[in-house]
CSV table of C-alpha atoms and ligand atoms in Angstrom, one decimal:
chain,number,residue,atom,x,y,z
A,1,MET,CA,149.6,88.4,68.5
A,2,ASP,CA,147.5,86.3,70.7
A,3,ARG,CA,144.6,87.9,72.1
A,4,ILE,CA,142.4,85.2,73.6
A,5,SER,CA,142.7,84.2,77.0
A,6,VAL,CA,140.5,82.0,79.3
A,7,MET,CA,138.7,84.2,82.0
A,8,PRO,CA,139.4,83.7,85.4
A,9,GLU,CA,136.6,81.7,87.4
A,10,SER,CA,135.6,84.7,89.4
A,11,LEU,CA,135.2,86.8,86.2
A,12,ALA,CA,133.1,84.0,84.7
A,13,ASN,CA,130.9,83.6,87.6
A,14,LEU,CA,130.2,87.7,87.6
A,15,ILE,CA,129.0,87.3,83.9
A,16,ALA,CA,126.9,84.2,84.8
A,17,ALA,CA,125.5,86.0,87.8
A,18,GLY,CA,124.2,88.7,85.4
A,19,GLU,CA,121.8,85.9,83.9
A,20,VAL,CA,121.0,83.7,87.1
A,21,VAL,CA,120.8,86.7,89.8
A,22,GLU,CA,118.6,89.4,88.0
A,23,ARG,CA,117.4,90.7,91.0
A,24,PRO,CA,116.8,89.7,94.8
A,25,ALA,CA,113.7,87.6,93.9
A,26,SER,CA,115.8,85.5,91.6
A,27,ALA,CA,118.4,84.9,94.3
A,28,LEU,CA,115.5,83.9,96.8
A,29,LYS,CA,114.0,81.6,94.3
A,30,GLU,CA,117.4,79.8,93.8
A,31,LEU,CA,118.1,79.3,97.5
A,32,VAL,CA,114.5,78.1,98.3
A,33,GLU,CA,114.7,75.7,95.4
A,34,ASN,CA,117.7,74.3,96.7
A,35,SER,CA,116.1,73.8,100.2
A,36,ILE,CA,113.4,71.9,98.4
A,37,ASP,CA,115.7,69.6,96.4
A,38,ALA,CA,117.4,69.1,99.8
A,39,GLN,CA,114.0,67.5,101.0
A,40,ALA,CA,113.5,70.3,103.5
A,41,LYS,CA,110.0,70.2,105.3
A,42,HIS,CA,110.2,73.5,107.0
A,43,ILE,CA,111.6,76.5,105.3
A,44,LEU,CA,112.2,79.9,107.0
A,45,VAL,CA,112.7,83.1,104.7
A,46,GLU,CA,113.6,86.4,105.9
A,47,ILE,CA,114.1,89.3,103.6
A,48,THR,CA,115.3,92.9,104.6
A,49,LEU,CA,114.9,96.0,102.5
A,50,GLY,CA,113.2,93.8,99.4
A,51,GLY,CA,116.2,91.4,99.8
A,52,LEU,CA,118.9,94.2,98.8
A,53,LYS,CA,120.2,94.4,102.3
A,54,SER,CA,119.9,90.5,103.2
A,55,ILE,CA,118.1,87.5,102.2
A,56,VAL,CA,118.0,84.4,104.7
A,57,VAL,CA,117.0,81.0,103.9
A,58,LYS,CA,116.9,78.5,106.6
A,59,ASP,CA,116.1,74.8,106.0
A,60,ASP,CA,115.8,71.4,107.8
A,61,GLY,CA,116.9,69.5,104.7
A,62,THR,CA,120.0,67.0,104.3
A,63,GLY,CA,122.6,69.5,104.8
A,64,MET,CA,126.0,69.0,103.2
A,65,SER,CA,129.1,67.4,104.3
A,66,ARG,CA,132.4,69.6,104.5
A,67,ASP,CA,133.6,68.4,101.0
A,68,ASP,CA,130.2,69.1,99.3
A,69,ALA,CA,130.0,72.6,101.1
A,70,SER,CA,133.5,73.5,99.8
A,71,LEU,CA,132.4,72.5,96.2
A,72,CYS,CA,128.8,73.8,96.1
A,73,ILE,CA,130.1,77.6,95.3
A,74,GLU,CA,132.4,76.0,92.4
A,75,ARG,CA,130.6,76.8,88.9
A,76,HIS,CA,128.9,73.8,87.6
A,77,ALA,CA,129.3,71.8,90.9
A,78,SER,CA,126.0,70.1,91.2
A,79,SER,CA,124.8,67.0,93.2
A,80,LYS,CA,121.7,66.7,90.8
A,81,ILE,CA,122.9,65.8,87.5
A,82,LYS,CA,125.8,63.7,86.5
A,83,THR,CA,125.4,62.9,82.6
A,84,SER,CA,123.8,64.2,79.6
A,85,TYR,CA,121.1,61.6,80.2
A,86,ASP,CA,120.0,63.3,83.1
A,87,LEU,CA,119.4,66.5,81.5
A,88,MET,CA,116.3,64.8,79.7
A,89,ASP,CA,115.1,63.5,83.2
A,90,ILE,CA,115.3,66.6,85.6
A,91,ARG,CA,113.2,65.9,88.7
A,92,THR,CA,114.8,68.5,90.7
A,93,MET,CA,114.3,72.3,90.5
A,94,GLY,CA,118.0,73.0,90.3
A,95,PHE,CA,120.5,71.2,87.9
A,96,ARG,CA,123.0,73.7,86.5
A,97,GLY,CA,125.4,74.0,89.4
A,98,GLU,CA,125.4,77.8,88.8
A,99,ALA,CA,123.1,79.6,91.3
A,100,LEU,CA,125.5,79.6,94.5
A,101,PRO,CA,128.6,80.7,92.6
A,102,SER,CA,126.6,83.2,90.7
A,103,ILE,CA,125.2,84.7,94.2
A,104,GLY,CA,128.7,84.4,95.8
A,105,ALA,CA,130.1,86.6,93.0
A,106,VAL,CA,127.6,89.5,93.6
A,107,SER,CA,127.0,89.5,97.3
A,108,GLU,CA,128.5,88.5,100.7
A,109,LEU,CA,127.4,84.9,101.2
A,110,ARG,CA,127.3,83.0,104.0
A,111,ILE,CA,126.5,79.2,104.1
A,112,ASP,CA,126.0,77.3,107.5
A,113,THR,CA,125.3,73.5,106.7
A,114,SER,CA,125.6,70.2,108.4
A,115,ASP,CA,124.5,66.9,107.3
A,116,GLY,CA,124.3,65.8,111.0
A,117,VAL,CA,128.0,64.5,110.8
A,118,GLU,CA,130.0,67.6,110.5
A,119,GLY,CA,129.1,71.3,110.4
A,120,THR,CA,130.6,73.7,108.1
A,121,THR,CA,130.4,77.5,107.4
A,122,ILE,CA,131.5,78.9,103.9
A,123,LEU,CA,132.0,82.6,103.5
A,124,VAL,CA,132.4,84.1,100.2
A,125,SER,CA,132.8,87.9,99.5
A,126,GLY,CA,132.2,88.9,95.8
A,127,GLY,CA,133.5,86.0,94.2
A,128,LYS,CA,136.7,85.9,96.1
A,129,PRO,CA,138.2,82.4,97.3
A,130,PRO,CA,136.0,81.1,100.0
A,131,LYS,CA,136.9,80.8,103.8
A,132,ILE,CA,135.9,77.6,105.2
A,133,GLN,CA,135.3,77.1,109.1
A,134,GLU,CA,133.9,74.3,111.5
A,135,ALA,CA,130.4,75.2,112.4
A,136,PRO,CA,127.8,73.6,114.9
A,137,LEU,CA,125.8,70.5,114.1
A,138,ARG,CA,122.5,71.0,113.1
A,139,GLN,CA,121.1,69.2,110.4
A,140,GLY,CA,120.2,71.6,107.5
A,141,THR,CA,121.4,74.5,105.9
A,142,THR,CA,120.9,78.3,106.5
A,143,VAL,CA,122.3,80.6,103.6
A,144,LYS,CA,122.4,84.1,104.3
A,145,VAL,CA,122.9,86.8,101.2
A,146,THR,CA,124.0,90.2,102.4
A,147,ASP,CA,124.4,93.3,100.3
A,148,LEU,CA,123.5,91.9,96.9
A,149,PHE,CA,125.2,93.6,93.9
A,150,TYR,CA,127.5,95.6,96.3
A,151,ASN,CA,130.2,95.0,93.6
A,152,THR,CA,127.9,95.6,90.5
A,153,PRO,CA,126.9,99.1,90.9
A,154,ALA,CA,125.4,99.1,87.6
A,155,ARG,CA,123.1,96.4,88.2
A,156,LEU,CA,122.2,97.8,91.7
A,157,LYS,CA,121.4,101.1,90.0
A,158,TYR,CA,118.6,99.4,88.2
A,159,MET,CA,116.8,97.7,91.3
A,160,LYS,CA,113.5,99.0,91.8
A,161,SER,CA,112.4,100.5,95.2
A,162,PRO,CA,112.7,97.9,98.3
A,163,GLN,CA,108.8,97.8,98.4
A,164,LEU,CA,108.8,96.6,94.8
A,165,GLU,CA,111.6,94.3,95.2
A,166,LYS,CA,110.0,92.9,98.2
A,167,ALA,CA,106.7,92.4,96.3
A,168,LYS,CA,108.9,90.2,93.7
A,169,CYS,CA,110.2,88.3,96.4
A,170,VAL,CA,106.8,87.6,97.9
A,171,ASP,CA,105.5,86.7,94.4
A,172,VAL,CA,108.2,84.1,94.1
A,173,MET,CA,107.3,82.7,97.7
A,174,GLN,CA,103.8,82.6,96.9
A,175,HIS,CA,104.3,80.6,93.8
A,176,ILE,CA,106.7,78.1,95.4
A,177,ALA,CA,104.2,77.6,98.7
A,178,LEU,CA,101.5,76.9,96.0
A,179,GLY,CA,103.9,74.4,94.0
A,180,PHE,CA,105.0,72.6,97.2
A,181,PRO,CA,102.1,72.6,99.7
A,182,GLN,CA,103.9,69.7,101.6
A,183,VAL,CA,106.6,72.1,102.6
A,184,ALA,CA,105.8,74.5,105.5
A,185,PHE,CA,106.8,78.1,104.8
A,186,ASP,CA,107.5,81.0,106.9
A,187,VAL,CA,108.1,84.2,105.0
A,188,ARG,CA,109.1,87.5,106.6
A,189,ALA,CA,110.0,90.8,105.4
A,190,ASP,CA,111.6,93.4,107.6
A,191,GLY,CA,110.9,91.5,110.5
A,192,LYS,CA,107.2,91.1,110.0
A,193,LEU,CA,105.3,87.9,108.8
A,194,VAL,CA,104.1,88.0,105.5
A,195,PHE,CA,102.6,84.7,105.3
A,196,SER,CA,103.2,81.1,106.9
A,197,THR,CA,101.9,77.7,105.6
A,198,THR,CA,101.5,74.6,107.3
A,199,GLY,CA,103.2,72.0,105.1
A,200,ARG,CA,99.9,69.7,105.2
A,201,GLY,CA,99.7,69.2,101.5
A,202,ASP,CA,96.6,70.9,101.1
A,203,ARG,CA,96.7,73.7,98.2
A,204,ILE,CA,93.5,75.2,99.3
A,205,GLU,CA,94.8,75.9,102.6
A,206,VAL,CA,97.9,77.3,101.1
A,207,ILE,CA,95.6,79.8,99.1
A,208,GLN,CA,93.7,80.5,102.3
A,209,HIS,CA,97.0,81.5,104.1
A,210,ILE,CA,98.2,83.4,101.3
A,211,TRP,CA,95.1,85.2,99.6
A,212,GLY,CA,92.5,85.0,102.3
A,213,ASN,CA,89.5,83.1,103.4
A,214,ASP,CA,87.1,84.9,100.7
A,215,ILE,CA,89.5,83.6,97.7
A,216,ALA,CA,89.7,80.1,99.5
A,217,LYS,CA,86.0,79.8,99.9
A,218,ALA,CA,85.4,80.6,96.4
A,219,ILE,CA,87.7,77.8,95.0
A,220,SER,CA,86.6,74.6,93.5
A,221,ARG,CA,88.8,71.6,92.8
A,222,VAL,CA,88.6,70.1,89.3
A,223,ASP,CA,89.5,66.4,89.4
A,224,LYS,CA,92.6,65.1,87.9
A,225,VAL,CA,92.4,64.8,84.0
A,226,SER,CA,94.9,62.4,82.1
A,227,TYR,CA,96.1,63.7,78.7
A,228,TYR,CA,98.9,61.9,76.6
A,229,GLY,CA,101.8,61.7,79.2
A,230,TYR,CA,100.5,64.6,81.1
A,231,SER,CA,97.9,64.7,83.9
A,232,PHE,CA,96.5,67.9,85.5
A,233,GLU,CA,94.2,69.2,88.0
A,234,CYS,CA,92.9,72.6,88.6
A,235,LEU,CA,91.9,74.9,91.4
A,236,ILE,CA,89.4,77.4,89.9
A,237,ALA,CA,87.8,80.2,91.6
A,238,LYS,CA,84.1,81.5,90.9
A,239,PRO,CA,84.1,84.0,88.3
A,240,GLU,CA,82.9,86.9,90.5
A,241,VAL,CA,86.7,86.7,91.9
A,242,ASN,CA,88.3,88.5,89.0
A,243,TYR,CA,91.2,91.1,88.3
A,244,SER,CA,92.4,93.5,86.0
A,245,THR,CA,95.7,91.5,85.9
A,246,LYS,CA,96.6,87.9,84.8
A,247,TYR,CA,98.7,87.4,88.0
A,248,GLN,CA,96.2,85.2,89.4
A,249,MET,CA,96.4,82.8,86.8
A,250,MET,CA,99.0,80.4,87.5
A,251,THR,CA,100.4,77.3,85.9
A,252,PHE,CA,102.6,74.7,87.4
A,253,ILE,CA,104.6,71.9,85.7
A,254,ASN,CA,106.0,69.3,88.4
A,255,SER,CA,105.4,71.8,91.0
A,256,ARG,CA,107.6,74.3,89.1
A,257,PHE,CA,105.7,77.8,88.4
A,258,ILE,CA,106.1,78.3,84.8
A,259,TYR,CA,104.7,81.0,82.4
A,260,SER,CA,103.3,79.7,79.2
A,261,PHE,CA,101.3,81.8,77.0
A,262,LYS,CA,99.2,79.1,75.5
A,263,LEU,CA,98.2,77.5,78.9
A,264,SER,CA,97.4,81.2,80.2
A,265,ARG,CA,95.3,81.6,77.2
A,266,GLY,CA,93.6,78.5,77.7
A,267,ILE,CA,92.4,79.7,81.1
A,268,GLU,CA,91.4,83.0,79.9
A,269,ASP,CA,89.4,81.4,77.1
A,270,ALA,CA,87.6,78.8,79.7
A,271,TYR,CA,86.4,82.0,81.6
A,272,LYS,CA,85.7,84.1,78.5
A,273,ASP,CA,81.8,83.8,78.8
A,274,TYR,CA,81.9,84.8,82.4
A,275,LEU,CA,84.0,87.8,82.6
A,276,ALA,CA,84.0,91.2,81.1
A,277,PRO,CA,86.8,92.1,78.8
A,278,SER,CA,90.0,92.7,80.3
A,279,ARG,CA,89.0,90.8,83.6
A,280,TYR,CA,90.9,87.7,84.6
A,281,PRO,CA,90.1,85.0,87.1
A,282,PHE,CA,91.8,83.4,89.9
A,283,ALA,CA,92.8,79.9,88.5
A,284,CYS,CA,95.8,77.3,89.1
A,285,VAL,CA,96.7,74.6,87.0
A,286,PHE,CA,99.0,72.0,88.4
A,287,ILE,CA,100.3,69.8,85.5
A,288,ASP,CA,102.3,66.4,86.2
A,289,ALA,CA,104.4,65.4,83.2
A,290,ASP,CA,107.1,62.8,82.4
A,291,PRO,CA,110.1,65.1,82.5
A,292,ALA,CA,111.2,63.8,79.1
A,293,LEU,CA,108.3,65.9,77.8
A,294,ILE,CA,109.6,69.1,79.3
A,295,ASP,CA,112.7,71.1,78.6
A,296,VAL,CA,113.5,73.2,81.5
A,297,ASN,CA,117.0,74.2,80.1
A,298,VAL,CA,115.9,77.1,77.9
A,299,HIS,CA,115.9,80.1,80.2
A,300,PRO,CA,118.2,81.1,82.8
A,301,SER,CA,115.7,81.5,85.4
A,302,LYS,CA,113.9,78.3,84.5
A,303,LYS,CA,110.7,80.0,84.4
A,304,GLU,CA,110.1,79.5,80.6
A,305,VAL,CA,110.0,75.9,79.6
A,306,ARG,CA,109.4,73.9,76.5
A,307,ILE,CA,106.4,71.8,76.6
A,308,SER,CA,105.7,69.0,74.0
A,309,GLY,CA,102.2,69.2,72.7
A,310,GLU,CA,101.7,72.5,74.5
A,311,GLU,CA,99.0,73.6,72.1
A,312,SER,CA,96.8,70.6,72.6
A,313,LEU,CA,97.4,70.4,76.1
A,314,ALA,CA,96.1,74.0,76.5
A,315,VAL,CA,92.9,73.1,74.8
A,316,SER,CA,92.6,70.2,77.2
A,317,VAL,CA,92.9,72.7,80.2
A,318,ARG,CA,90.7,75.2,78.5
A,319,ASP,CA,87.9,72.5,78.0
A,320,THR,CA,88.2,70.9,81.3
A,321,ILE,CA,87.7,74.3,83.3
A,322,ARG,CA,84.9,75.4,80.8
A,323,ALA,CA,83.2,72.2,81.7
A,324,ALA,CA,83.6,72.2,85.3
A,325,LEU,CA,82.3,76.3,85.3
A,326,LYS,CA,79.2,75.2,83.0
A,327,GLN,CA,78.6,72.3,85.7
A,328,GLN,CA,78.7,75.0,88.5
A,329,ARG,CA,76.7,77.5,86.7
A,330,PRO,CA,74.6,76.3,84.0
A,331,ILE,CA,72.7,79.5,84.1
A,332,TYR,CA,75.7,81.4,82.7
A,333,GLY,CA,75.6,79.3,79.5
A,334,ASP,CA,72.8,81.7,78.4
A,335,ARG,CA,74.9,84.5,76.8
A,336,ASP,CA,72.4,87.2,77.9
A,337,THR,CA,72.9,86.2,81.7
A,338,ALA,CA,76.6,85.9,80.9
A,339,GLN,CA,76.4,89.5,79.6
A,340,MET,CA,74.7,90.9,82.7
A,341,VAL,CA,77.1,89.1,84.9
A,342,ASN,CA,80.0,90.7,82.7
A,343,GLN,CA,78.5,94.2,83.3
A,344,MET,CA,78.1,93.5,87.2
A,345,SER,CA,81.5,92.2,87.4
A,346,GLN,CA,82.9,95.5,85.6
A,347,VAL,CA,81.5,97.7,88.1
A,348,GLU,CA,82.8,95.9,91.2
A,349,PRO,CA,84.6,92.5,91.7
A,350,ARG,CA,82.6,90.7,94.0
A,351,ILE,CA,83.5,87.7,96.1
A,352,SER,CA,80.7,85.5,97.7
A,353,ALA,CA,80.3,81.9,98.9
A,354,PRO,CA,80.1,79.2,96.3
A,355,GLN,CA,76.9,77.8,95.2
A,356,ILE,CA,77.4,74.6,93.4
A,357,SER,CA,80.9,73.2,92.7
A,358,ALA,CA,82.1,70.0,91.4
A,359,HIS,CA,84.1,69.4,94.7
A,360,PRO,CA,83.1,72.2,97.1
A,361,VAL,CA,85.8,72.8,99.7
A,362,ASP,CA,84.3,71.5,102.7
A,363,GLN,CA,86.2,73.6,105.4
A,364,VAL,CA,88.6,76.1,105.3
A,365,VAL,CA,90.0,76.5,108.7
A,366,SER,CA,92.3,79.0,110.0
A,367,GLN,CA,95.6,77.4,110.7
A,368,PRO,CA,97.6,78.8,113.7
A,369,VAL,CA,100.9,80.4,112.3
A,370,MET,CA,104.3,80.0,114.0
A,371,PRO,CA,104.3,82.7,117.0
A,372,ASP,CA,106.5,85.4,116.0
A,373,SER,CA,108.8,84.6,119.2
A,374,GLU,CA,109.3,81.1,118.1
A,375,PHE,CA,110.3,82.3,114.5
A,376,GLN,CA,112.6,84.8,116.3
A,377,ASN,CA,114.4,82.1,118.3
A,378,ILE,CA,114.9,79.9,115.4
A,379,LEU,CA,116.3,82.6,113.1
A,380,ALA,CA,118.2,84.5,115.5
A,381,GLY,CA,120.7,81.9,115.8
A,382,THR,CA,122.2,82.7,112.2
A,383,SER,CA,120.8,85.8,111.2
A,384,GLY,CA,121.2,88.2,114.2
A,385,ILE,CA,117.9,90.0,113.0
A,386,ALA,CA,115.7,91.4,115.4
A,387,PHE,CA,112.0,91.2,114.7
A,388,GLN,CA,109.0,92.9,115.8
A,389,GLY,CA,105.3,93.0,115.1
A,390,ASN,CA,103.2,91.5,112.3
A,391,ASP,CA,101.6,93.7,109.7
A,392,ARG,CA,100.2,91.6,107.0
A,393,GLN,CA,97.6,94.2,105.8
A,394,GLU,CA,100.5,96.7,105.1
A,395,THR,CA,102.3,94.2,103.1
A,396,GLU,CA,99.4,93.2,101.0
A,397,SER,CA,98.8,96.6,100.1
A,398,ALA,CA,102.6,97.3,99.2
A,399,ILE,CA,102.3,94.4,96.9
A,400,ALA,CA,98.9,95.5,95.2
A,401,LYS,CA,100.6,98.7,94.6
A,402,ALA,CA,103.5,97.1,93.1
A,403,ARG,CA,101.6,95.0,91.0
A,404,ASP,CA,99.8,97.9,89.6
A,405,SER,CA,102.9,99.6,88.8
A,406,LEU,CA,104.3,96.3,87.3
A,407,ALA,CA,101.3,96.4,84.8
A,408,VAL,CA,102.6,99.2,83.1
A,409,PRO,CA,105.5,98.1,80.7
A,410,GLN,CA,108.8,99.3,81.8
A,411,PRO,CA,111.3,100.7,79.5
A,412,GLU,CA,114.3,98.6,79.0
A,413,ALA,CA,117.1,99.9,81.1
A,414,PRO,CA,120.2,101.0,79.3
A,415,VAL,CA,123.4,98.7,79.6
A,416,GLU,CA,126.1,100.6,81.5
A,417,LYS,CA,129.6,99.5,82.2
A,418,PRO,CA,130.5,98.8,85.7
B,1,ATP,N1,119.9,74.1,101.1
B,1,ATP,C1,120.7,73.1,100.6
B,1,ATP,N2,121.1,71.9,101.2
B,1,ATP,C2,121.6,71.2,100.7
B,1,ATP,N3,122.4,71.2,99.8
B,1,ATP,C3,122.5,72.1,99.2
B,1,ATP,C4,121.7,73.3,99.5
B,1,ATP,N4,121.9,74.4,98.6
B,1,ATP,C5,122.9,73.9,97.7
B,1,ATP,N5,123.1,72.8,98.0
B,1,ATP,C6,124.1,71.8,97.1
B,1,ATP,O1,124.9,72.5,96.6
B,1,ATP,C7,124.9,72.4,95.1
B,1,ATP,C8,125.1,73.6,94.3
B,1,ATP,O2,123.9,74.5,94.2
B,1,ATP,P1,123.5,75.3,93.1
B,1,ATP,O3,122.2,76.0,93.6
B,1,ATP,O4,124.7,76.4,92.8
B,1,ATP,O5,123.3,74.1,91.9
B,1,ATP,P2,122.1,73.2,91.5
B,1,ATP,O6,121.0,73.6,92.6
B,1,ATP,O7,123.0,72.0,91.4
B,1,ATP,O8,121.8,73.8,90.3
B,1,ATP,P3,121.2,75.5,89.7
B,1,ATP,O9,122.3,76.3,89.4
B,1,ATP,O10,120.2,75.1,88.7
B,1,ATP,O11,120.4,75.7,91.1
B,1,ATP,C9,123.5,71.4,94.8
B,1,ATP,O12,123.6,70.7,93.6
B,1,ATP,C10,123.4,70.8,96.2
B,1,ATP,O13,124.2,69.6,96.2
B,2,MG,MG1,120.3,75.3,92.9
């Protein structure tokens, strides 16, 4: 008796969604990456209840024609790669053509898009066939994801609290904003501004907007270093800025935030003589690489990538940061002094103005953020969300709390049948 049958598209999408859309933060990441690939200059993000209730991403990018909009929710439909050769030369954030159908399979998905010639609305509910409607002309795209995982109760059950899911969404947005300083972001959660960047292309300014003045002032730029097909630059904070977790050690390849154990270790080693054990610095490494040296196609979230010559690249990063730190603080080269500083930093992490830096930050100026009222107006058109107030402090303390709890390894959730 024949027992094998090809799955219907809706079931295949539901299975793919399990990998691509792990939680609200992964859906958000996919949507914002799509906006970046569409050359958006300004991206507005609004999440409600940690993204579990809704995620809205609005961009001023190229938008889609009616035909493209109808296709974009089909599995493996992508404008980004056409042949197997393209897979070796990925220059966009997306390439699989899986994100939108996966999100549409596990939520209520609404896409309003226009390429300036025609406007289209696509409505998808839990992977069912889409409704396609005429929409107003406004070049760009707004995607709204409502009730994520409403039809996969097993997945929904394993979501953390809205506060923790929000913290994960904010983390994703911080990394994207730092990776793409030339794009202006406005990030809101439950009607309150979390952070906003200007899109002026200055990463230190982005750091200032996200992590605050004290951290931004403690940062030095380390000149671009070329290394066999790679070049990288670093933004490193003085050792006095240190943490109990590694979250502030960030690595990017071709603007994509990635996790690399070896690169992370390289940064850690560079600071070794300046920090107490189990204290970690604020340091970002931005690597430009020939796409042929990188394989992004190894992990569903694209966060882990294969890097040719990763080990020696990590050594180069380590030596570069170490040399820059030594130049700033030759006195710390002396082990006794380093020990003293370590003891001090164990007592209380301190932040103070930089003394000598290879490239001091001349000026870190507070930039005006988009007023709440203006943001409301822009978003109200599609999301219908009412906003009030701005409570950055509350959000930051929630993020800090969430991070602390993340530092404790969570047991694997048992897999349940839906
Ligand atoms: N905000 C947007 N603006 C313009 N086009 C978009 C936007 N979002 C999606 N698209 C179009 O829809 C297509 C499908 O998007 P989707 O995210 O599903 O796949 P992808 O980005 O090609 O690959 P991946 O699954 O790796 O993200 C994209 O290739 C792009 O052409
Ligand atoms: Mg995509």
